[in-house]
CSV table of C-alpha atoms (C1' of nucleotides) in Angstrom, one decimal:
chain,number,residue,atom,x,y,z
A,1,MET,CA,71.1,-53.7,18.5
A,2,LYS,CA,69.5,-50.9,16.6
A,3,LYS,CA,70.8,-47.5,17.5
A,4,ILE,CA,68.2,-45.0,18.5
A,5,THR,CA,69.3,-41.4,17.7
A,6,ILE,CA,68.3,-38.5,19.9
A,7,GLY,CA,65.9,-37.3,17.2
A,8,GLU,CA,64.1,-40.7,17.1
A,9,ALA,CA,64.0,-40.8,20.9
A,10,SER,CA,62.5,-37.3,20.8
A,11,ARG,CA,59.8,-38.3,18.3
A,12,LYS,CA,59.0,-41.5,20.2
A,13,SER,CA,58.9,-40.0,23.6
A,14,GLY,CA,57.5,-36.6,22.8
A,15,VAL,CA,60.3,-34.9,24.6
A,16,LYS,CA,62.2,-32.3,22.6
A,17,VAL,CA,65.8,-32.9,21.7
A,18,PRO,CA,67.3,-30.1,23.7
A,19,THR,CA,65.1,-31.2,26.6
A,20,ILE,CA,66.5,-34.7,26.5
A,21,ARG,CA,70.0,-33.3,26.6
A,22,TYR,CA,68.9,-31.1,29.5
A,23,TYR,CA,67.6,-34.1,31.4
A,24,GLU,CA,70.9,-35.8,30.9
A,25,SER,CA,72.8,-32.7,32.1
A,26,ILE,CA,70.8,-32.6,35.4
A,27,GLY,CA,71.1,-36.4,35.9
A,28,LEU,CA,67.5,-37.5,35.3
A,29,LEU,CA,68.7,-39.6,32.4
A,30,ALA,CA,71.9,-41.6,32.4
A,31,GLU,CA,74.5,-40.7,29.8
A,32,PRO,CA,73.9,-42.9,26.8
A,33,ASN,CA,76.5,-44.8,24.8
A,34,ARG,CA,77.9,-42.8,21.9
A,35,SER,CA,78.4,-43.8,18.2
A,36,GLU,CA,81.7,-43.6,16.4
A,37,GLY,CA,81.0,-40.0,15.6
A,38,ASN,CA,80.1,-39.1,19.2
A,39,GLN,CA,76.4,-39.2,18.7
A,40,ARG,CA,74.1,-40.3,21.5
A,41,SER,CA,72.7,-43.8,21.0
A,42,TYR,CA,69.6,-44.7,23.1
A,43,GLU,CA,68.1,-48.0,24.0
A,44,PRO,CA,64.4,-49.0,24.6
A,45,ALA,CA,64.9,-48.6,28.4
A,46,ASP,CA,65.8,-45.0,27.9
A,47,LEU,CA,62.6,-44.4,25.9
A,48,ARG,CA,60.6,-45.9,28.7
A,49,ARG,CA,62.4,-43.6,31.2
A,50,LEU,CA,61.7,-40.6,29.0
A,51,ALA,CA,58.1,-41.5,28.7
A,52,PHE,CA,57.9,-41.8,32.5
A,53,ILE,CA,59.5,-38.4,32.9
A,54,ARG,CA,57.3,-36.8,30.3
A,55,HIS,CA,54.1,-38.2,31.9
A,56,ALA,CA,55.1,-37.0,35.3
A,57,ARG,CA,55.9,-33.5,34.0
A,58,GLU,CA,52.5,-33.5,32.3
A,59,LEU,CA,51.0,-34.2,35.7
A,60,GLY,CA,52.9,-31.2,37.0
A,61,PHE,CA,55.5,-33.1,39.2
A,62,GLU,CA,58.6,-31.1,39.7
A,63,VAL,CA,61.9,-32.4,38.5
A,64,GLU,CA,63.1,-33.2,42.1
A,65,ALA,CA,59.9,-35.2,42.7
A,66,ILE,CA,60.5,-37.1,39.5
A,67,ARG,CA,64.0,-37.8,40.5
A,68,THR,CA,62.6,-39.5,43.7
A,69,LEU,CA,60.0,-41.3,41.7
A,70,LEU,CA,62.6,-42.6,39.3
A,71,THR,CA,64.9,-43.9,42.1
A,72,LEU,CA,61.8,-45.7,43.5
A,73,GLN,CA,61.0,-47.2,40.2
A,74,ASP,CA,64.6,-48.4,39.8
A,75,ASP,CA,64.3,-50.4,43.0
A,76,PRO,CA,60.8,-52.0,43.0
A,77,HIS,CA,61.3,-53.7,46.4
A,78,GLN,CA,61.2,-50.5,48.3
A,79,SER,CA,58.0,-49.4,50.0
A,80,CYS,CA,56.0,-47.1,47.8
A,81,ALA,CA,55.1,-44.8,50.7
A,82,SER,CA,57.3,-42.0,49.3
A,83,ALA,CA,55.6,-42.3,45.9
A,84,ASP,CA,52.3,-42.1,47.6
A,85,ALA,CA,53.3,-39.1,49.6
A,86,ILE,CA,54.6,-37.3,46.6
A,87,ALA,CA,51.4,-38.0,44.6
A,88,LYS,CA,49.2,-36.9,47.6
A,89,ALA,CA,51.1,-33.7,48.0
A,90,ARG,CA,50.7,-33.0,44.3
A,91,LEU,CA,47.0,-33.7,44.6
A,92,ILE,CA,46.6,-31.2,47.4
A,93,GLU,CA,48.5,-28.6,45.4
A,94,VAL,CA,46.2,-29.2,42.4
A,95,GLU,CA,43.1,-28.9,44.5
A,96,GLN,CA,44.2,-25.6,46.0
A,97,ARG,CA,45.1,-24.3,42.6
A,98,ILE,CA,41.7,-25.2,41.2
A,99,ARG,CA,40.0,-23.4,44.1
A,100,SER,CA,42.2,-20.4,43.5
A,101,LEU,CA,41.5,-20.3,39.8
A,102,MET,CA,37.8,-20.6,40.3
A,103,ALA,CA,37.9,-17.4,42.4
A,104,LEU,CA,40.0,-15.7,39.7
A,105,LYS,CA,37.5,-16.9,37.0
A,106,ALA,CA,34.6,-15.3,38.9
A,107,GLU,CA,36.6,-12.1,39.3
A,108,LEU,CA,37.5,-12.0,35.6
A,109,GLU,CA,33.9,-12.7,34.6
A,110,LEU,CA,32.7,-9.8,36.6
A,111,MET,CA,35.3,-7.6,35.0
A,112,VAL,CA,34.5,-8.7,31.5
A,113,GLU,CA,30.7,-8.6,31.9
A,114,GLY,CA,30.9,-5.2,33.5
A,115,CYS,CA,32.8,-3.7,30.6
A,116,GLY,CA,30.5,-1.5,28.6
A,117,HIS,CA,33.0,-1.1,25.8
A,118,GLY,CA,33.1,2.6,26.2
A,119,ARG,CA,36.1,4.6,27.3
A,120,VAL,CA,38.6,3.7,29.9
A,121,ASP,CA,37.2,6.0,32.5
A,122,GLN,CA,34.1,3.9,32.6
A,123,CYS,CA,35.8,0.6,32.2
A,124,ARG,CA,35.1,-1.9,34.8
A,125,VAL,CA,38.2,-3.9,34.0
A,126,ILE,CA,40.5,-1.0,34.9
A,127,GLU,CA,38.3,0.0,37.7
A,128,VAL,CA,38.3,-3.3,39.5
A,129,LEU,CA,42.0,-3.6,39.0
A,130,ALA,CA,42.5,-0.2,40.6
A,131,ASP,CA,40.3,-0.9,43.5
A,132,HIS,CA,40.8,-4.3,45.2
A,133,GLY,CA,37.8,-3.5,47.4
A,134,GLN,CA,35.5,-4.2,44.5
A,135,CYS,CA,36.6,-7.8,44.4
A,136,SER,CA,34.5,-10.8,45.5
A,137,HIS,CA,37.1,-11.2,48.3
A,138,ALA,CA,37.5,-14.9,47.4
A,139,HIS,CA,41.1,-14.5,46.3
A,140,HIS,CA,42.3,-12.0,48.8
A,141,SER,CA,44.4,-14.4,51.0
A,142,ARG,CA,44.7,-17.2,48.6
A,143,TRP,CA,47.5,-15.9,46.5
A,144,ASN,CA,50.1,-15.8,49.2
A,145,GLU,CA,49.0,-19.3,50.3
A,146,ILE,CA,49.8,-20.9,47.0
A,147,GLY,CA,52.3,-18.3,45.8
A,148,ARG,CA,53.9,-18.5,42.5
A,149,LEU,CA,53.8,-22.3,42.4
A,150,GLN,CA,54.0,-23.5,38.9
A,151,GLY,CA,52.7,-26.5,37.1
A,152,ALA,CA,49.8,-27.4,34.9
B,1,MET,CA,54.3,16.7,51.5
B,2,LYS,CA,55.1,13.7,53.7
B,3,LYS,CA,57.7,11.5,52.2
B,4,ILE,CA,56.8,7.8,51.9
B,5,THR,CA,59.8,5.5,52.1
B,6,ILE,CA,60.1,2.4,50.1
B,7,GLY,CA,59.5,0.3,53.2
B,8,GLU,CA,56.3,2.2,53.9
B,9,ALA,CA,55.2,1.8,50.3
B,10,SER,CA,55.9,-1.9,50.6
B,11,ARG,CA,53.8,-2.2,53.8
B,12,LYS,CA,50.9,-0.2,52.4
B,13,SER,CA,50.8,-1.9,49.0
B,14,GLY,CA,51.8,-5.4,49.9
B,15,VAL,CA,54.5,-5.4,47.3
B,16,LYS,CA,57.9,-6.4,48.7
B,17,VAL,CA,60.7,-3.8,48.7
B,18,PRO,CA,63.0,-5.6,46.2
B,19,THR,CA,60.0,-6.1,44.0
B,20,ILE,CA,59.2,-2.4,44.0
B,21,ARG,CA,62.7,-1.7,42.9
B,22,TYR,CA,62.4,-4.4,40.3
B,23,TYR,CA,59.2,-2.8,38.9
B,24,GLU,CA,61.0,0.5,38.7
B,25,SER,CA,63.9,-1.2,36.8
B,26,ILE,CA,61.6,-2.6,34.2
B,27,GLY,CA,59.7,0.6,33.8
B,28,LEU,CA,56.3,-0.4,35.4
B,29,LEU,CA,56.8,2.3,38.0
B,30,ALA,CA,58.3,5.7,37.3
B,31,GLU,CA,61.5,6.6,39.1
B,32,PRO,CA,60.5,8.4,42.2
B,33,ASN,CA,62.0,11.5,43.7
B,34,ARG,CA,65.0,11.0,46.0
B,35,SER,CA,65.7,12.3,49.4
B,36,GLU,CA,68.9,14.2,50.4
B,37,GLY,CA,70.6,10.9,51.0
B,38,ASN,CA,69.5,9.3,47.8
B,39,GLN,CA,66.5,7.4,49.2
B,40,ARG,CA,63.4,6.9,47.2
B,41,SER,CA,60.4,9.0,48.2
B,42,TYR,CA,57.0,8.0,47.0
B,43,GLU,CA,53.7,9.8,46.7
B,44,PRO,CA,50.1,8.5,47.1
B,45,ALA,CA,49.7,8.1,43.3
B,46,ASP,CA,52.6,5.7,43.4
B,47,LEU,CA,50.9,3.7,46.1
B,48,ARG,CA,47.8,3.5,43.9
B,49,ARG,CA,49.8,2.3,41.0
B,50,LEU,CA,51.5,-0.3,43.1
B,51,ALA,CA,48.2,-1.6,44.3
B,52,PHE,CA,46.9,-1.8,40.7
B,53,ILE,CA,50.0,-3.8,39.7
B,54,ARG,CA,49.7,-6.1,42.7
B,55,HIS,CA,46.0,-6.8,42.1
B,56,ALA,CA,46.7,-7.5,38.4
B,57,ARG,CA,49.5,-9.8,39.3
B,58,GLU,CA,47.2,-11.6,41.8
B,59,LEU,CA,44.8,-12.1,38.9
B,60,GLY,CA,47.7,-13.7,37.0
B,61,PHE,CA,48.2,-11.0,34.4
B,62,GLU,CA,51.6,-10.9,32.9
B,63,VAL,CA,53.8,-7.9,33.3
B,64,GLU,CA,53.5,-7.0,29.7
B,65,ALA,CA,49.7,-7.1,29.9
B,66,ILE,CA,49.9,-4.9,33.1
B,67,ARG,CA,52.1,-2.5,31.2
B,68,THR,CA,49.3,-2.1,28.6
B,69,LEU,CA,46.6,-1.8,31.2
B,70,LEU,CA,48.6,0.9,33.0
B,71,THR,CA,49.1,3.0,29.9
B,72,LEU,CA,45.3,2.7,29.3
B,73,GLN,CA,44.7,3.8,32.9
B,74,ASP,CA,47.0,6.7,32.4
B,75,ASP,CA,44.8,8.0,29.5
B,76,PRO,CA,41.2,7.5,30.4
B,77,HIS,CA,39.8,8.9,27.2
B,78,GLN,CA,41.0,5.9,25.1
B,79,SER,CA,38.6,3.1,24.2
B,80,CYS,CA,38.8,0.3,26.7
B,81,ALA,CA,38.7,-2.3,24.0
B,82,SER,CA,42.2,-3.4,24.7
B,83,ALA,CA,41.6,-3.7,28.4
B,84,ASP,CA,38.6,-5.8,27.6
B,85,ALA,CA,40.6,-8.0,25.2
B,86,ILE,CA,43.3,-8.6,27.7
B,87,ALA,CA,40.9,-9.5,30.4
B,88,LYS,CA,39.0,-11.8,28.1
B,89,ALA,CA,42.2,-13.5,27.0
B,90,ARG,CA,43.1,-14.0,30.6
B,91,LEU,CA,39.7,-15.5,31.3
B,92,ILE,CA,40.1,-18.0,28.5
B,93,GLU,CA,43.5,-19.0,29.8
B,94,VAL,CA,42.1,-19.4,33.3
B,95,GLU,CA,39.2,-21.5,32.0
B,96,GLN,CA,41.5,-23.8,30.0
B,97,ARG,CA,43.8,-24.1,33.0
B,98,ILE,CA,40.9,-25.1,35.3
B,99,ARG,CA,39.8,-27.8,32.8
B,100,SER,CA,43.3,-29.1,32.6
B,101,LEU,CA,43.7,-29.2,36.3
B,102,MET,CA,40.4,-31.0,36.8
B,103,ALA,CA,41.8,-33.8,34.5
B,104,LEU,CA,45.0,-33.9,36.4
B,105,LYS,CA,43.1,-34.1,39.7
B,106,ALA,CA,41.1,-37.1,38.4
B,107,GLU,CA,44.4,-38.7,37.3
B,108,LEU,CA,46.1,-38.1,40.7
B,109,GLU,CA,43.1,-39.4,42.6
B,110,LEU,CA,43.1,-42.6,40.6
B,111,MET,CA,46.8,-43.0,41.4
B,112,VAL,CA,46.5,-42.2,45.1
B,113,GLU,CA,43.4,-44.4,45.6
B,114,GLY,CA,45.0,-47.3,43.7
B,115,CYS,CA,48.1,-47.3,45.9
B,116,GLY,CA,47.9,-50.2,48.3
B,117,HIS,CA,50.8,-49.0,50.3
B,118,GLY,CA,52.8,-52.1,49.5
B,119,ARG,CA,56.0,-52.2,47.6
B,120,VAL,CA,56.9,-50.2,44.5
B,121,ASP,CA,56.3,-53.1,42.1
B,122,GLN,CA,52.6,-53.1,43.0
B,123,CYS,CA,52.3,-49.3,43.3
B,124,ARG,CA,49.7,-47.8,41.1
B,125,VAL,CA,51.4,-44.4,41.3
B,126,ILE,CA,54.6,-45.6,39.7
B,127,GLU,CA,52.6,-47.9,37.3
B,128,VAL,CA,50.4,-45.1,36.0
B,129,LEU,CA,53.4,-42.8,35.5
B,130,ALA,CA,55.2,-45.5,33.6
B,131,ASP,CA,52.3,-46.2,31.3
B,132,HIS,CA,50.5,-43.3,29.9
B,133,GLY,CA,47.9,-45.7,28.4
B,134,GLN,CA,46.4,-46.2,31.8
B,135,CYS,CA,45.3,-42.6,32.0
B,136,SER,CA,41.8,-41.3,31.7
B,137,HIS,CA,43.0,-39.7,28.4
B,138,ALA,CA,41.6,-36.4,29.4
B,139,HIS,CA,44.9,-34.7,29.7
B,140,HIS,CA,46.6,-36.2,26.7
B,141,SER,CA,46.5,-33.3,24.4
B,142,ARG,CA,45.9,-30.6,26.8
B,143,TRP,CA,49.4,-30.0,28.0
B,144,ASN,CA,50.8,-28.8,24.7
B,145,GLU,CA,47.8,-26.6,24.3
B,146,ILE,CA,48.4,-24.6,27.5
B,147,GLY,CA,52.1,-25.3,27.7
B,148,ARG,CA,54.2,-24.0,30.5
B,149,LEU,CA,52.0,-21.0,30.9
B,150,GLN,CA,52.3,-19.7,34.3
B,151,GLY,CA,50.0,-17.8,36.6
B,152,ALA,CA,47.7,-18.4,39.5
C,1,DT,C1',83.3,-38.6,-5.6
C,2,DC,C1',81.4,-34.7,-4.4
C,3,DT,C1',78.0,-32.0,-2.6
C,4,DT,C1',73.8,-30.9,-0.5
C,5,DG,C1',71.4,-30.7,3.5
C,6,DC,C1',69.6,-32.3,7.6
C,7,DA,C1',70.6,-34.0,12.1
C,8,DC,C1',73.8,-34.0,15.5
C,9,DC,C1',77.5,-31.9,18.8
C,10,DT,C1',78.9,-28.3,22.7
C,11,DC,C1',78.5,-24.1,24.8
C,12,DT,C1',76.6,-19.9,26.3
C,13,DA,C1',72.9,-16.9,27.2
C,14,DG,C1',68.1,-15.8,27.5
C,15,DT,C1',63.2,-16.5,29.3
C,16,DC,C1',59.9,-14.8,33.5
C,17,DG,C1',59.2,-12.6,37.7
C,18,DC,C1',61.1,-12.2,41.1
C,19,DT,C1',64.5,-13.4,45.4
C,20,DA,C1',68.9,-13.6,48.0
C,21,DG,C1',73.0,-11.8,49.3
C,22,DA,C1',77.2,-8.9,49.5
C,23,DG,C1',79.0,-4.7,50.9
C,24,DG,C1',78.2,-0.2,51.9
C,25,DA,C1',75.4,4.4,53.1
C,26,DT,C1',71.7,6.8,55.6
C,27,DG,C1',68.4,7.8,59.1
C,28,DT,C1',66.6,7.5,63.8
C,29,DA,C1',66.1,6.5,68.8
C,30,DG,C1',68.2,6.4,73.1
D,1,DC,C1',77.6,9.0,69.9
D,2,DT,C1',76.4,4.7,69.2
D,3,DA,C1',73.4,1.1,67.9
D,4,DC,C1',70.5,-0.7,64.7
D,5,DA,C1',67.0,-0.7,61.3
D,6,DT,C1',66.4,0.7,56.8
D,7,DC,C1',68.1,2.1,52.7
D,8,DC,C1',71.3,2.0,48.5
D,9,DT,C1',73.5,-0.6,44.2
D,10,DC,C1',75.0,-4.6,42.1
D,11,DT,C1',75.3,-9.3,40.8
D,12,DA,C1',73.8,-14.0,40.8
D,13,DG,C1',70.3,-17.5,41.4
D,14,DC,C1',65.7,-19.9,41.0
D,15,DG,C1',63.0,-23.7,37.7
D,16,DA,C1',62.6,-25.9,33.5
D,17,DC,C1',63.6,-25.2,29.8
D,18,DT,C1',64.6,-22.6,24.9
D,19,DA,C1',67.3,-20.2,21.4
D,20,DG,C1',71.3,-19.5,18.9
D,21,DA,C1',76.2,-19.7,17.4
D,22,DG,C1',79.5,-22.3,15.4
D,23,DG,C1',81.0,-26.6,14.2
D,24,DT,C1',80.8,-32.1,12.9
D,25,DG,C1',78.6,-36.5,11.2
D,26,DC,C1',76.1,-38.9,7.9
D,27,DA,C1',73.1,-40.6,4.2
D,28,DA,C1',71.4,-39.9,-0.5
D,29,DG,C1',71.4,-38.0,-5.1
D,30,DA,C1',74.2,-36.1,-9.3
DNA sequence: TCTTGCACCTCTAGTCGCTAGAGGATGTAG
DNA sequence: CTACATCCTCTAGCGACTAGAGGTGCAAGA
């Protein structure tokens, strides 16, 4: 069998080399065989797993969710209810986040449009930031709701 | 003058107590006077500054951007071009992020709709994750573009 | 054969914007 | 005077990597 180096795996999967090692360290990816000189040697299945992980990360799934999805994938006879639940939860997150960002967009547009490019004391950007009362009120309660949740 | 404790400042500004101390530690907020017993004592101006910071964070501005916005606010005779540029950059970020999230939403909806709630080997959620080729292709290049950029 | 130079190895520490907790001091109400 | 809430400082942790130091492996050209 042809040995796939970590660099090749990286190029083929689109996951950076240190990130692959990181995934191994947190147990998302099994420890691969090593060459004579202690270098990692991957197989096609590892590339598929990496692609799966990468795609899930692109879709904003957290590593813990991906871990669950991977164990599901490993045993195809299980019910896919968990996978479905994870995807649905992610969908709801994304929808909330879109709503939140739309409100922010409106807010920012107001600020930018209102800026007369004069001095700071007439600047609507600074003014609106200083006085929350001038907001469209669309985002007032939303922030705490979704918090600092990350993801694309 | 009435002394405002950090707890009161927190309640009035909506910024948590440890976060206020954190802002002080990174120099966003000046070190306040202290009471006899070494407790922080704030003034109305500090509350306004905290509200400004909070609002800017709600709008997803990074701390470094807020630092700039605050120095602008401190000197109202400057040109507001920087403030405008910062707000515009943020607006562009937000717009990109919305587009990206819309693509993800479409993707996730496909996955969730396609799931027949059977076993994993027929599950569209797992299947799509495993094979990027089944995507709508809307998000293919977008991820690297916006990267892991955070913010509401 | 030697050397150049890249790719690989491990390990630690840094990123961002907080948040949590330990362990102790202060302030206030009863 | 005694509870008890609130305050203090300090360190460590979160997620998902990323950067860098300091060293080894390996293939190709002179």
